[in-house]
XYZ file of C-alpha atoms in Angstrom:
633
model
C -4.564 -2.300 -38.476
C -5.278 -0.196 -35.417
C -6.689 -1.596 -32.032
C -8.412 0.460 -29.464
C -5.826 1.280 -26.234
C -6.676 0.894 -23.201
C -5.504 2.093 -19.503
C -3.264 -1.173 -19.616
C -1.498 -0.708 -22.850
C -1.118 2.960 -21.673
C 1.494 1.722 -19.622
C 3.649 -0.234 -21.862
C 5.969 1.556 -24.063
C 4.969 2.021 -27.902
C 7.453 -0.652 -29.120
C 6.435 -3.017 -26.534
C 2.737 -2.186 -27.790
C 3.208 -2.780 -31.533
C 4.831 -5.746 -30.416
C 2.378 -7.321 -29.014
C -0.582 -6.464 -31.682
C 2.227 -8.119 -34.233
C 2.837 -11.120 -32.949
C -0.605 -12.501 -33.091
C -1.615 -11.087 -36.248
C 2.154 -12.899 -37.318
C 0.367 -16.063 -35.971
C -2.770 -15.417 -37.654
C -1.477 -15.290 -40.450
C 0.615 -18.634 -40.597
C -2.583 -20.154 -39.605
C -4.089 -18.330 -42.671
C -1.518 -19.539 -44.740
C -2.044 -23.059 -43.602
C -5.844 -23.136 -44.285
C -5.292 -21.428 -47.444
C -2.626 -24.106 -48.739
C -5.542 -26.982 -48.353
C -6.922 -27.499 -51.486
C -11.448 -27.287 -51.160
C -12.746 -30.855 -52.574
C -14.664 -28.495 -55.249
C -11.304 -27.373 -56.781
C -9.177 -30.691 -56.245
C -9.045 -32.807 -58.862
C -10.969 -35.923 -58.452
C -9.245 -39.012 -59.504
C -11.343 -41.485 -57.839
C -13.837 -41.551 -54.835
C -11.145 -43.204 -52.432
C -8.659 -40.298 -53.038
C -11.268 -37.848 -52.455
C -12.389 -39.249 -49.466
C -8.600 -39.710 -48.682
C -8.220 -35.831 -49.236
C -11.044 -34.899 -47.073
C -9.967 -36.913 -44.111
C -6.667 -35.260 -44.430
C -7.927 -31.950 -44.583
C -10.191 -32.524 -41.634
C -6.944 -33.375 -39.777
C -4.961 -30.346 -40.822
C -8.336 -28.446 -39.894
C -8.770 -30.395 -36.209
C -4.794 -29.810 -35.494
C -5.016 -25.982 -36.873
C -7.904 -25.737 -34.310
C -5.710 -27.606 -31.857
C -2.884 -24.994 -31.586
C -4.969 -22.343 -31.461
C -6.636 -23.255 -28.479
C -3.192 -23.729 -26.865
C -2.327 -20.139 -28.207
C -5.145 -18.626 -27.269
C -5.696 -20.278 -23.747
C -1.933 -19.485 -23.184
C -2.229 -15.745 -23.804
C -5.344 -15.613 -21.418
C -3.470 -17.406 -18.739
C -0.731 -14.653 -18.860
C -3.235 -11.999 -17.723
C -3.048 -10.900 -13.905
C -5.923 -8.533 -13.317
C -8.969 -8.633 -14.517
C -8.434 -6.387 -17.987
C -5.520 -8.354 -18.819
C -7.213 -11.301 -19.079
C -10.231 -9.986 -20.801
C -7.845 -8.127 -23.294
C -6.059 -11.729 -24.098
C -9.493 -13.245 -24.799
C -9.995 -10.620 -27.087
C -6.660 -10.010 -28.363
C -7.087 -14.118 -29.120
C -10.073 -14.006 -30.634
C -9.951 -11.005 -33.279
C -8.999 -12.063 -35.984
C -8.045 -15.591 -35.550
C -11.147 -16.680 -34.172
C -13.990 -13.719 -35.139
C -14.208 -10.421 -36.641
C -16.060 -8.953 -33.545
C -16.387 -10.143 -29.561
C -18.291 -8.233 -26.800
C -17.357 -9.216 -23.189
C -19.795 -9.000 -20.472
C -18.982 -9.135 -16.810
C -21.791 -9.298 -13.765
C -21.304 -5.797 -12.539
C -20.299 -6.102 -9.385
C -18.394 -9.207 -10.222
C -18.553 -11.303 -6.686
C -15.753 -12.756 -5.078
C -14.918 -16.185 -3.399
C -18.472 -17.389 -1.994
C -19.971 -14.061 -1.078
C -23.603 -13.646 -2.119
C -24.580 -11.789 -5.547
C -26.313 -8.606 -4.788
C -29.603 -8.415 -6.864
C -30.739 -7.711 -9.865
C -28.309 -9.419 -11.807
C -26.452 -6.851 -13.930
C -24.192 -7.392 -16.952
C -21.908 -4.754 -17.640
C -20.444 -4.428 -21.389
C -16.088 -4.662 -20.431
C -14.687 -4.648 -23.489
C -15.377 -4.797 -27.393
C -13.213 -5.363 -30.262
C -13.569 -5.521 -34.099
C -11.175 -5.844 -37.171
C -9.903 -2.691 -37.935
C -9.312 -1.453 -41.008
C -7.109 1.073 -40.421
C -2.910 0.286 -39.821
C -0.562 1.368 -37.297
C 0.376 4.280 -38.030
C -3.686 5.386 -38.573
C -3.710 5.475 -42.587
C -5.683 2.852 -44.711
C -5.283 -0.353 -44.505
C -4.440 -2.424 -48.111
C -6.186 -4.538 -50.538
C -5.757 -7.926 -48.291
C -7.865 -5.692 -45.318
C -10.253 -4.382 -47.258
C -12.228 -6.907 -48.401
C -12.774 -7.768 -44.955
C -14.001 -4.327 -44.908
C -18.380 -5.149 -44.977
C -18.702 -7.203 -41.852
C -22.718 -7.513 -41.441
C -24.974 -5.704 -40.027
C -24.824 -6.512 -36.274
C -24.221 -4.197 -33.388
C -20.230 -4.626 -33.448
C -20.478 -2.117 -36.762
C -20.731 1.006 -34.126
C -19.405 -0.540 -31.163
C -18.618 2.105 -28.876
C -16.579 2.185 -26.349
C -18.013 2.981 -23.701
C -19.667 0.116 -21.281
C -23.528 -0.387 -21.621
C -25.715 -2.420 -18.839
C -28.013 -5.161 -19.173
C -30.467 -6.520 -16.807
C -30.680 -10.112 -16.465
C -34.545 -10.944 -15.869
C -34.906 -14.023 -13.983
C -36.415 -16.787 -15.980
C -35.847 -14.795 -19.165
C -34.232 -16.057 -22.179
C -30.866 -14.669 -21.373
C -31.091 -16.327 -17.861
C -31.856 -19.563 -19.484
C -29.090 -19.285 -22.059
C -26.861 -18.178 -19.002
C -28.104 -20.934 -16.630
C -27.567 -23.416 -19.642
C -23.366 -22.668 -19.452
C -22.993 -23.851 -22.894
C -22.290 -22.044 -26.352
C -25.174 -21.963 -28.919
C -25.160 -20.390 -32.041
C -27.327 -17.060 -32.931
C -29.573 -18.849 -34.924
C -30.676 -21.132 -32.327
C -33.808 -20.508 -30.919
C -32.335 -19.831 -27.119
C -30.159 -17.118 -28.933
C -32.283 -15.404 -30.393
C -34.474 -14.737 -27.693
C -31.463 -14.078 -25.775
C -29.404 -11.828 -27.503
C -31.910 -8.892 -28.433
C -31.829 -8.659 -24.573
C -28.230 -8.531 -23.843
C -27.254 -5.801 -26.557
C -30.611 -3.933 -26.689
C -33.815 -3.749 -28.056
C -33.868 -1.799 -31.540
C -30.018 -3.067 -32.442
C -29.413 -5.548 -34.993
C -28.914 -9.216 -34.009
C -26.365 -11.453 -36.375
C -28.228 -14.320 -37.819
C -26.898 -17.576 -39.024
C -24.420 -19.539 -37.615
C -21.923 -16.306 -37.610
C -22.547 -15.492 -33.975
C -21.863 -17.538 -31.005
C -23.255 -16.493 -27.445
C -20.784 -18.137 -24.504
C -21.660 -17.617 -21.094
C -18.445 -17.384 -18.764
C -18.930 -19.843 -15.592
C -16.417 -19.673 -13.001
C -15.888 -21.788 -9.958
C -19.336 -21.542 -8.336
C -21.767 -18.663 -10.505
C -22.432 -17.500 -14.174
C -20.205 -14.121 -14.250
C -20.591 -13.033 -17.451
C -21.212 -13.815 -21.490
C -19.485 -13.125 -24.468
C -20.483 -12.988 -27.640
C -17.962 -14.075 -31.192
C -18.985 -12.619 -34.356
C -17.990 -13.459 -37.974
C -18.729 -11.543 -40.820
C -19.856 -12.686 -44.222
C -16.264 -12.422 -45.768
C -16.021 -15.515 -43.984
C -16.797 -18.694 -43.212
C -19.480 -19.263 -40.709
C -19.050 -21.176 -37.474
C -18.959 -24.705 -37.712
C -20.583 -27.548 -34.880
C -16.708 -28.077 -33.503
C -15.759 -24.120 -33.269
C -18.616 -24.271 -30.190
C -16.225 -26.434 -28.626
C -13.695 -23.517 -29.213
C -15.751 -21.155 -27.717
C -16.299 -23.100 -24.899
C -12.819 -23.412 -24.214
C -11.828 -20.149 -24.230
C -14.572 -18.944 -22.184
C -13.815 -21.500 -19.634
C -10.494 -20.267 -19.430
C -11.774 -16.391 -19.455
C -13.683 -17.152 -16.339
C -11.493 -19.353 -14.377
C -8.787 -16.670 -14.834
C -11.228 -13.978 -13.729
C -12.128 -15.417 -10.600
C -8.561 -15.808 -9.424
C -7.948 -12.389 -10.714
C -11.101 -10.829 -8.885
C -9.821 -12.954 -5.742
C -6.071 -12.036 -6.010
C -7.352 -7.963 -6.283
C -9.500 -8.341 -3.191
C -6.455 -10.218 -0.955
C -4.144 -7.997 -2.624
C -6.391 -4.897 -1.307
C -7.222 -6.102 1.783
C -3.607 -6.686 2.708
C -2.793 -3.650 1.522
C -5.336 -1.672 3.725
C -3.942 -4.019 6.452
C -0.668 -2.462 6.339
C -1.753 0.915 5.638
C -4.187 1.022 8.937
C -0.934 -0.522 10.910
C 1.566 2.606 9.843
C 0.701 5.837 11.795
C -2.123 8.261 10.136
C 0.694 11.187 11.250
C 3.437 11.866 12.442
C 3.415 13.522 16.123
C 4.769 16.536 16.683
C 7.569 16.840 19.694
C 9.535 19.456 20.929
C 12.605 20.004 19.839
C 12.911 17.718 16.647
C 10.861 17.722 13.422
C 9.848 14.770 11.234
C 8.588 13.571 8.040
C 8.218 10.114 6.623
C 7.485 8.064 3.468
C 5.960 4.858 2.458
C 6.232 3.096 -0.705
C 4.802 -0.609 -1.346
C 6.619 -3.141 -3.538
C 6.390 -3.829 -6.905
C 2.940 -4.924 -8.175
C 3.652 -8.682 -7.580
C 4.968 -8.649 -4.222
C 3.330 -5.091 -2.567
C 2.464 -6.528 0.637
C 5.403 -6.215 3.186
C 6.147 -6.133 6.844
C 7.801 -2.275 7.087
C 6.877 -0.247 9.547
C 7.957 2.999 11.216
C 6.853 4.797 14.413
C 7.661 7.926 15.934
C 6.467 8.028 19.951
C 6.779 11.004 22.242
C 8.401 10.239 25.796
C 8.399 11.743 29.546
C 11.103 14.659 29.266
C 10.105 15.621 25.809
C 11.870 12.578 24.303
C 11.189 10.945 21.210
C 11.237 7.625 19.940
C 12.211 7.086 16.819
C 11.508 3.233 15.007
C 11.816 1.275 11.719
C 11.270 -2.074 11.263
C 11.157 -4.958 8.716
C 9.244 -8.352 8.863
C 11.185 -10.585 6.137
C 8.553 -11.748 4.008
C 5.628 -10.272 1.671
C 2.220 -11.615 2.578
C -0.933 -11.028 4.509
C 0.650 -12.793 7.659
C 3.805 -10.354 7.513
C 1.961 -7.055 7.490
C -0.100 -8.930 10.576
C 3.078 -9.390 12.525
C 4.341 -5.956 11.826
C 0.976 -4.975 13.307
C 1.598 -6.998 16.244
C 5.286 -5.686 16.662
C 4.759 -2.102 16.162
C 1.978 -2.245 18.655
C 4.107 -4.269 21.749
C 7.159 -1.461 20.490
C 5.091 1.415 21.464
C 3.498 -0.512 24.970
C 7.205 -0.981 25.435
C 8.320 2.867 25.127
C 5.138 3.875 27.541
C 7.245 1.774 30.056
C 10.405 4.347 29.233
C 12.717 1.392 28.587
C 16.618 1.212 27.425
C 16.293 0.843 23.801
C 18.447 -2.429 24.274
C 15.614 -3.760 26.882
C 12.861 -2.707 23.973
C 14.780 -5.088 21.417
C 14.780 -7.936 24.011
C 11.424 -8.033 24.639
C 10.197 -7.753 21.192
C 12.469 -10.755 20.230
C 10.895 -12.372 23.256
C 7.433 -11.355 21.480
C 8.239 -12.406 18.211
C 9.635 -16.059 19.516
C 5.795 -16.340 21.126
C 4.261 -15.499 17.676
C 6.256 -18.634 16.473
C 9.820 -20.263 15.459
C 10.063 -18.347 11.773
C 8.465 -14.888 12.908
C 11.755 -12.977 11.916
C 12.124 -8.770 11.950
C 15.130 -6.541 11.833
C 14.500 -3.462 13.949
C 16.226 -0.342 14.713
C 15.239 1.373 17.995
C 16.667 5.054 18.989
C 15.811 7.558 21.688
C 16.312 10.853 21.109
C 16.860 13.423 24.129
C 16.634 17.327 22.555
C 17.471 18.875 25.607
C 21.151 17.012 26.587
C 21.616 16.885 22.623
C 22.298 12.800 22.438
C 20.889 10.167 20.794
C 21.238 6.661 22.264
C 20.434 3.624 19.587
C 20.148 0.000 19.577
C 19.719 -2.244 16.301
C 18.776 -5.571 15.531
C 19.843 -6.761 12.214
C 18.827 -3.795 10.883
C 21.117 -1.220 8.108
C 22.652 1.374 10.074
C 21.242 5.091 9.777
C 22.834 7.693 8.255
C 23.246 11.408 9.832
C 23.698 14.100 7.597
C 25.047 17.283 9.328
C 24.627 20.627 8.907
C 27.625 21.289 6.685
C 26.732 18.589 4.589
C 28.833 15.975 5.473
C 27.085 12.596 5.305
C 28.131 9.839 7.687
C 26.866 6.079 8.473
C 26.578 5.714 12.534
C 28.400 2.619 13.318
C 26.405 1.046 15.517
C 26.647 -2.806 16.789
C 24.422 -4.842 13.777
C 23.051 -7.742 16.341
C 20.863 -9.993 15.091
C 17.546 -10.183 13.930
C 14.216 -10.184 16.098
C 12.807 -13.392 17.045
C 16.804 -15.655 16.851
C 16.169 -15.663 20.370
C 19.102 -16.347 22.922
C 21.019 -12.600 22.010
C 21.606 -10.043 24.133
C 21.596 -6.219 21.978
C 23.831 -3.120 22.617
C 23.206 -0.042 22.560
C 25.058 3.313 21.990
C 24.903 6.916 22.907
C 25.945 9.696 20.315
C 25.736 13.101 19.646
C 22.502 14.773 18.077
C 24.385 18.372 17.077
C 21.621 20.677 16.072
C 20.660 21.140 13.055
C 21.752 17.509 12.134
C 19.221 15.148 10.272
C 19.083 11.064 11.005
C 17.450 9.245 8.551
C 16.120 5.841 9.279
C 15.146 3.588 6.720
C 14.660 -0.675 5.593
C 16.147 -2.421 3.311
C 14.545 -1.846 0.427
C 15.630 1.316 -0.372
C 19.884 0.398 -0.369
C 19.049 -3.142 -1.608
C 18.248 -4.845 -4.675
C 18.678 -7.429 -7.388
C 20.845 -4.796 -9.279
C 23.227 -3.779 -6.022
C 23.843 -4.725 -2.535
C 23.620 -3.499 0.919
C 26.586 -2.408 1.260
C 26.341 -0.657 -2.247
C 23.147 1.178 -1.632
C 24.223 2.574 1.783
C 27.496 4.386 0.332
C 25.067 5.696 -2.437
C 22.570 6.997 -0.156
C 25.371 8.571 1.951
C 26.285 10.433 -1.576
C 22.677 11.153 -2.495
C 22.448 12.646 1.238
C 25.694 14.498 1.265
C 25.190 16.192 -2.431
C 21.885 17.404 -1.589
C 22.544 19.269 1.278
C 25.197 20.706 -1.115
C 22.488 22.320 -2.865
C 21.129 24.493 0.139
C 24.791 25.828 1.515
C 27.000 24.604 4.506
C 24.602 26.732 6.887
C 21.142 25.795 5.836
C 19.602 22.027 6.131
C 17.406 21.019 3.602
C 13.874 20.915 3.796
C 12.917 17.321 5.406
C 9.991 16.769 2.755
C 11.990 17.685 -0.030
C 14.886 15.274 1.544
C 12.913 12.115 1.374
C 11.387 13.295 -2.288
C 15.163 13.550 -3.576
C 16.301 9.881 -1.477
C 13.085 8.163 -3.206
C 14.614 9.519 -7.027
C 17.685 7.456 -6.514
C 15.477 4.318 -7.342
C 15.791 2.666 -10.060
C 13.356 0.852 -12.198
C 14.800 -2.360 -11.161
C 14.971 -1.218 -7.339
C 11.123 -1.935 -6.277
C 11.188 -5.508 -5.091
C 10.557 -4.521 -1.224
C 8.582 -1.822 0.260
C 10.541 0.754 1.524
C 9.865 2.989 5.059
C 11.805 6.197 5.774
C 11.931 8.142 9.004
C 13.749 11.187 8.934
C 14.135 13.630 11.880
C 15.626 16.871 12.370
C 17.200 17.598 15.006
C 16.495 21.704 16.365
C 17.135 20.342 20.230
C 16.032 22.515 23.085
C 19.288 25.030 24.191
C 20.295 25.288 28.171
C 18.863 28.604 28.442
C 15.659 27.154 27.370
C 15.182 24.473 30.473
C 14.465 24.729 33.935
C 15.042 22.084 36.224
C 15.010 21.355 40.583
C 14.559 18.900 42.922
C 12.138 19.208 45.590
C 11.803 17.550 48.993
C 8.572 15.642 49.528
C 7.293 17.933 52.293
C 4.607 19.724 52.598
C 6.554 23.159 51.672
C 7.457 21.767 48.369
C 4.249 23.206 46.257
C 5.227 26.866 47.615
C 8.707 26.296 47.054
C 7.259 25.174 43.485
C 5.151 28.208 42.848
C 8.282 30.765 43.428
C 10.721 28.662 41.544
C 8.736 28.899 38.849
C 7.559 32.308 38.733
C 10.941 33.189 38.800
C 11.624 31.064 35.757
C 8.945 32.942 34.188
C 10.621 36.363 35.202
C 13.396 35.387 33.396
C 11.608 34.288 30.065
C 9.623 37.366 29.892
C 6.704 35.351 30.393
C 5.581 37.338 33.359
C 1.641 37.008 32.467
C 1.664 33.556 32.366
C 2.560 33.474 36.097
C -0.944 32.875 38.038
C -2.275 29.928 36.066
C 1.188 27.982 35.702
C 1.501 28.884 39.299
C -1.945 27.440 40.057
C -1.637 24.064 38.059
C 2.317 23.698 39.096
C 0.514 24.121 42.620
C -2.049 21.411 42.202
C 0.172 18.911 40.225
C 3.232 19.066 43.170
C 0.728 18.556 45.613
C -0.339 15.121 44.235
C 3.242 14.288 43.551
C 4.513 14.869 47.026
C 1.304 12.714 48.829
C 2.401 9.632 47.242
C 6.406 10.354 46.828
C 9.005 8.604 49.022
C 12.080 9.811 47.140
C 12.533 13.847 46.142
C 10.083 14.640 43.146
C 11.614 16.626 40.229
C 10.520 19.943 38.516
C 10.971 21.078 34.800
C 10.114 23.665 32.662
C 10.867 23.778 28.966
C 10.348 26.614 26.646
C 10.264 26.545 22.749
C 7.178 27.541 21.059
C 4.607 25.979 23.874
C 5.872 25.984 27.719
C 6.136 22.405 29.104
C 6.208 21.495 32.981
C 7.022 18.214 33.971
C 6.692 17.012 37.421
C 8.189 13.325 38.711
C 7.768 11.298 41.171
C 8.929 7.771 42.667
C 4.798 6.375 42.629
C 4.065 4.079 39.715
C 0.434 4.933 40.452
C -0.952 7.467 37.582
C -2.995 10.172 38.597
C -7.332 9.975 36.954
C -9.375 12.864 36.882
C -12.660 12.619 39.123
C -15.601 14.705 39.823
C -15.139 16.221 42.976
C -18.446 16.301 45.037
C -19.168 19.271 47.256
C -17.939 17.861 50.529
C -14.876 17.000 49.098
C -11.610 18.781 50.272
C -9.628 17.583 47.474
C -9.916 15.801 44.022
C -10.041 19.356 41.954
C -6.511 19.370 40.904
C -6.250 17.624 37.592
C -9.992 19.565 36.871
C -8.357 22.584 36.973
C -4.983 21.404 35.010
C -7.540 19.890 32.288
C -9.365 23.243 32.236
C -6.413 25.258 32.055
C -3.841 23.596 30.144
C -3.429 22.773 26.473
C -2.538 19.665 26.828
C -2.069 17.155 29.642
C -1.322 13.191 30.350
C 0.849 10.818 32.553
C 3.197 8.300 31.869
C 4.538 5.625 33.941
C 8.243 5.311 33.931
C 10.186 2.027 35.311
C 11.573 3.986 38.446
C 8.070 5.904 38.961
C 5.652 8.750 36.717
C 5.786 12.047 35.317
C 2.869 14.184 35.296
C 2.866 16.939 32.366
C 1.168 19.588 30.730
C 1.677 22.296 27.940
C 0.291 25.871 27.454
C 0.581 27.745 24.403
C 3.033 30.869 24.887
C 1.657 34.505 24.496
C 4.872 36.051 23.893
């Protein structure tokens, strides 16, 4: 016999999928076997009215217990569903043919969830329909035993279609009295059929008799749906006690599907928690490039607390994060919200990664005694070429050079965030360009099938033999990188989410930067303006001179009013040109509208008119005023 697939069975494999139609059909037919062994009183021999009635009580028993286990069975296999088509395929999967020869299930379309309000009208959408088949597994005809179930009567589940069909409820219609009644009645009642000519249609046949049973499903609070059980007249018709049946497994139907519709909606919401916490893109800095990835857990345990973070720093510095809140639940992905946030407010403040670690552990001790993260925290500087990197519990990263060789940075573990009462370390390495450091969490080296230590050594080989692939003077393409480190999961490897970081390192060469020191006089904005057309001179970048010359101008000038100490000047080329200006003042400039008296106050106009790009940041010994033009060379 075939049954219909659907989008859930499409992802089990074919084995597991006969399986699963065989084992009920196996328990089907023991129960057959069992009804069929009890001898009808018409056929039993009748040697005197006590042993008849003798036989009949015992045959009611086997009946009652028969009806017993299946219950169990079939309440069991609705209880295993997670989602909402699960559970409506074990109702029907548990029905057909044990119970019926035909069930349609009808959900409220939208179903609502917890104690929000229904919207209006009240819609019933047709989610699922099955039948007995007459067809086998592999698609040929069924035998002798099938086909006299073959003539099931003349009801709508003899064209059943696939595809979902609506229903309006009308309030204070039959249906909605049926509905509002919760309880099973047979078709031939007189609720039913009024009732059921306006759930499947008008013009469509309606079972009569007592071999159709109309169920409404009743969650916690609200009516969310009917279904309707169908026998055909092969068969036995419904009995008084198989409405007690009915009601049973459409109890159990809708109980499940509330927790189901609930679960999905947490599930989501957590989900899009997360997602809105990670950054929308990456930035874009000078001197290094990046690329990332993001992959939840496995369906059961998706939400998680990973996080990484790229943030651009005064002296076109980057910082580069990962993090991982131990846990999976709402509250997690709310704490890596909270600690990704204080790690960037921390980085404005151009902090020693070690100080960064402190104060998050100091953060995540506030948020309470069990808010626990591992964090790795590096700073990477393109123009001296270094990297300096603190960690907190977290694996080390791994930096794959450009001859290929693959090596894990020792640097100190320390412990986790929020132990409290530790002090971190941090250390300074080389960044050689062309070299790529790849940060990542724990999920993607750890697992129920390996550990750690396990994972690391065969992400180091995964690293090392695919930059084998592109020759000893080519890196490979970062995208393309984290595509081939994701492959070496395993099926069994997805019970954390995983976040990867990986940067390239290109660096900004000597010849490149510009850099003086300038007394805070007032001759220090002329001195500025030559210094820097001279820089230009040598760059080719001889057109450019008047307007950096002008905003250079304006942005020394504010630096040297409020200065005490000598402010620096520095101009980086790549594919933009960069000027940075610093000064000893903590207080950041704001643009204002000048007013025609005013002497002064036009500076940072001009600098926002003029410049691509512009901002200030406040450093812990002061500020650094930059801004960016595009390059017409």
């Amino acid at each position: 016999m075939t049954e219909h697939p659907t989008s859930h069975e499409g992802r089990q494999p074919l084995a597991a999928r006969q399986q699963e139609r065989t084992r009920p059909r196996q328990q089907d037919a023991a129960a057959a076997a069992a009804a069929a062994a009890i001898p009808s009183p018409a056929a039993a021999p009748n040697p005197g009215p006590g042993s008849a009635a003798v036989a009949e009580a015992q045959a009611a028993t086997r009946r009652e217990g028969d009806r017993l286990r299946f219950v169990g069975a079939a309440t069991r296999r609705i209880a295993r569903g997670i989602d909402l088509d699960e559970i409506v395929l074990g109702l029907c999967r548990a029905s057909v043919p044990t119970f019926s020869d035909a069930i349609l299930v009808y959900l409220r379309d939208p179903l609502p969830v917890g104690d929000e309000r229904p919207v209006s009208p009240f819609v019933l959408r047709l989610r699922r329909s099955d039948r007995l088949r007459h067809t086998d597994e592999e698609g040929g005809e069924a035998g002798p035993e099938s086909e006299r179930l073959r003539p099931l009567l003349t009801d709508p589940t003899a064209d059943l279609m696939p595809a979902a069909e609506l229903c309006e409820v009308r309030a204070g219609g039959a249906l909605a009295e049926v509905l509002r009644g919760v309880r099973p009645v047979f078709g031939d009642s007189a609720a039913a059929r009024a009732a059921l000519p306006e759930l499947l249609g008008a013009g469509r046949p309606v079972p009569t008799g007592h071999r159709a049973i109309l169920a409404p499903l009743r969650g916690r609070r609200r009516v969310i749906g009917a279904a309707v059980f169908v026998r055909s007249t092969e068969r036995a018709p419904f009995e008084a006690s198989d409405l007690l049946v009915a009601a049973q497994l459409a109890t159990h139907t809708a109980l499940g599907i509330d927790k189901a519709v609930l679960y999905g909606r947490e599930a989501y919401i957590a989900d899009e928690l997360q997602r809105t916490m990670l950054p929308d893109s990456l930035p874009q800095p000078t001197g290094v490039r990046l690329a990332s990835r993001y992959l939840p857990a496995a369906e059961t345990a998706r939400v998680g607390g990973d996080w990484y973070d790229a943030i651009p720093l005064p002296g076109s510095r980057v910082a580069l994060v990962v993090g991982d809140v131990m846990g999976h639940s709402m509250t997690s992905a709310a704490i890596m919200g909270q600690l990704r946030t204080t790690a960037q407010t921390l980085a404005q403040l151009d902090l020693p990664p070690q100080e960064v670690l402190h104060h998050l552990d100091e953060q995540a001790q506030r948020l309470g005694s069990d808010r626990m993260a591992t964090c790795l925290y590096a700073v990477y500087d393109p123009v001296a070429h270094r990297i300096t990197i603190a960690n907190a519990g977290h694996p080390p990263p791994v930096l794959l050079h450009l001859g290929g060789r693959a090596e894990v940075l020792r640097v100190p573990p320390g412990a986790p965030i929020g132990v409290g009462g530790v002090d971190f370390e941090a250390v300074e390495l080389d960044a050689p360009a062309g070299a790529t450091l790849l940060l990542y969490t724990d999920g993607l080296v750890e697992s129920r099938l390996r550990d750690v230590w396990t994972g690391i050594e065969q992400l180091r080989e995964r690293l090392a033999a695919t930059a084998q692939l592109t020759g000893p003077d080519h890196s490979p393409p970062l995208e393309a990188l984290c595509d081939d480190v994701l492959d070496m999961l395993g099926p069994g490897d997805r019970d954390d989410d995983i976040a990867l970081l990986a940067a390239r390192f290109d660096g900004i060469a000597p010849s490149d930067v510009a850099y003086w020191y300038l007394e805070p006089e007032d001759a220090a904005p002329g001195r500025a303006r030559r210094l820097a057309r001279r820089a230009l001179a040598r760059w080719d970048l001889e057109e450019m001179s008047d307007e950096v010359e002008l905003l250079v101008s304006e942005v020394v000038t504010n630096a040297v009013r409020y200065a005490e100490r000598p402010v620096s000047l520095r101009l980086l080329r790549t594919d933009i040109l960069r000027c940075e200006v610093g000064d000893d003042s903590p207080q950041l400039p704001r643009q204002r509208r000048a007013r025609e008296t005013d002497e002064g106050g036009r500076g940072l106009f001009l600098v926002n008119r003029l410049a691509r790009r512009w901002g200030a940041t406040r450093l812990s010994t002061g500020k650094v005023v930059w801004f960016e033009m595009a390059t017409r060379s």
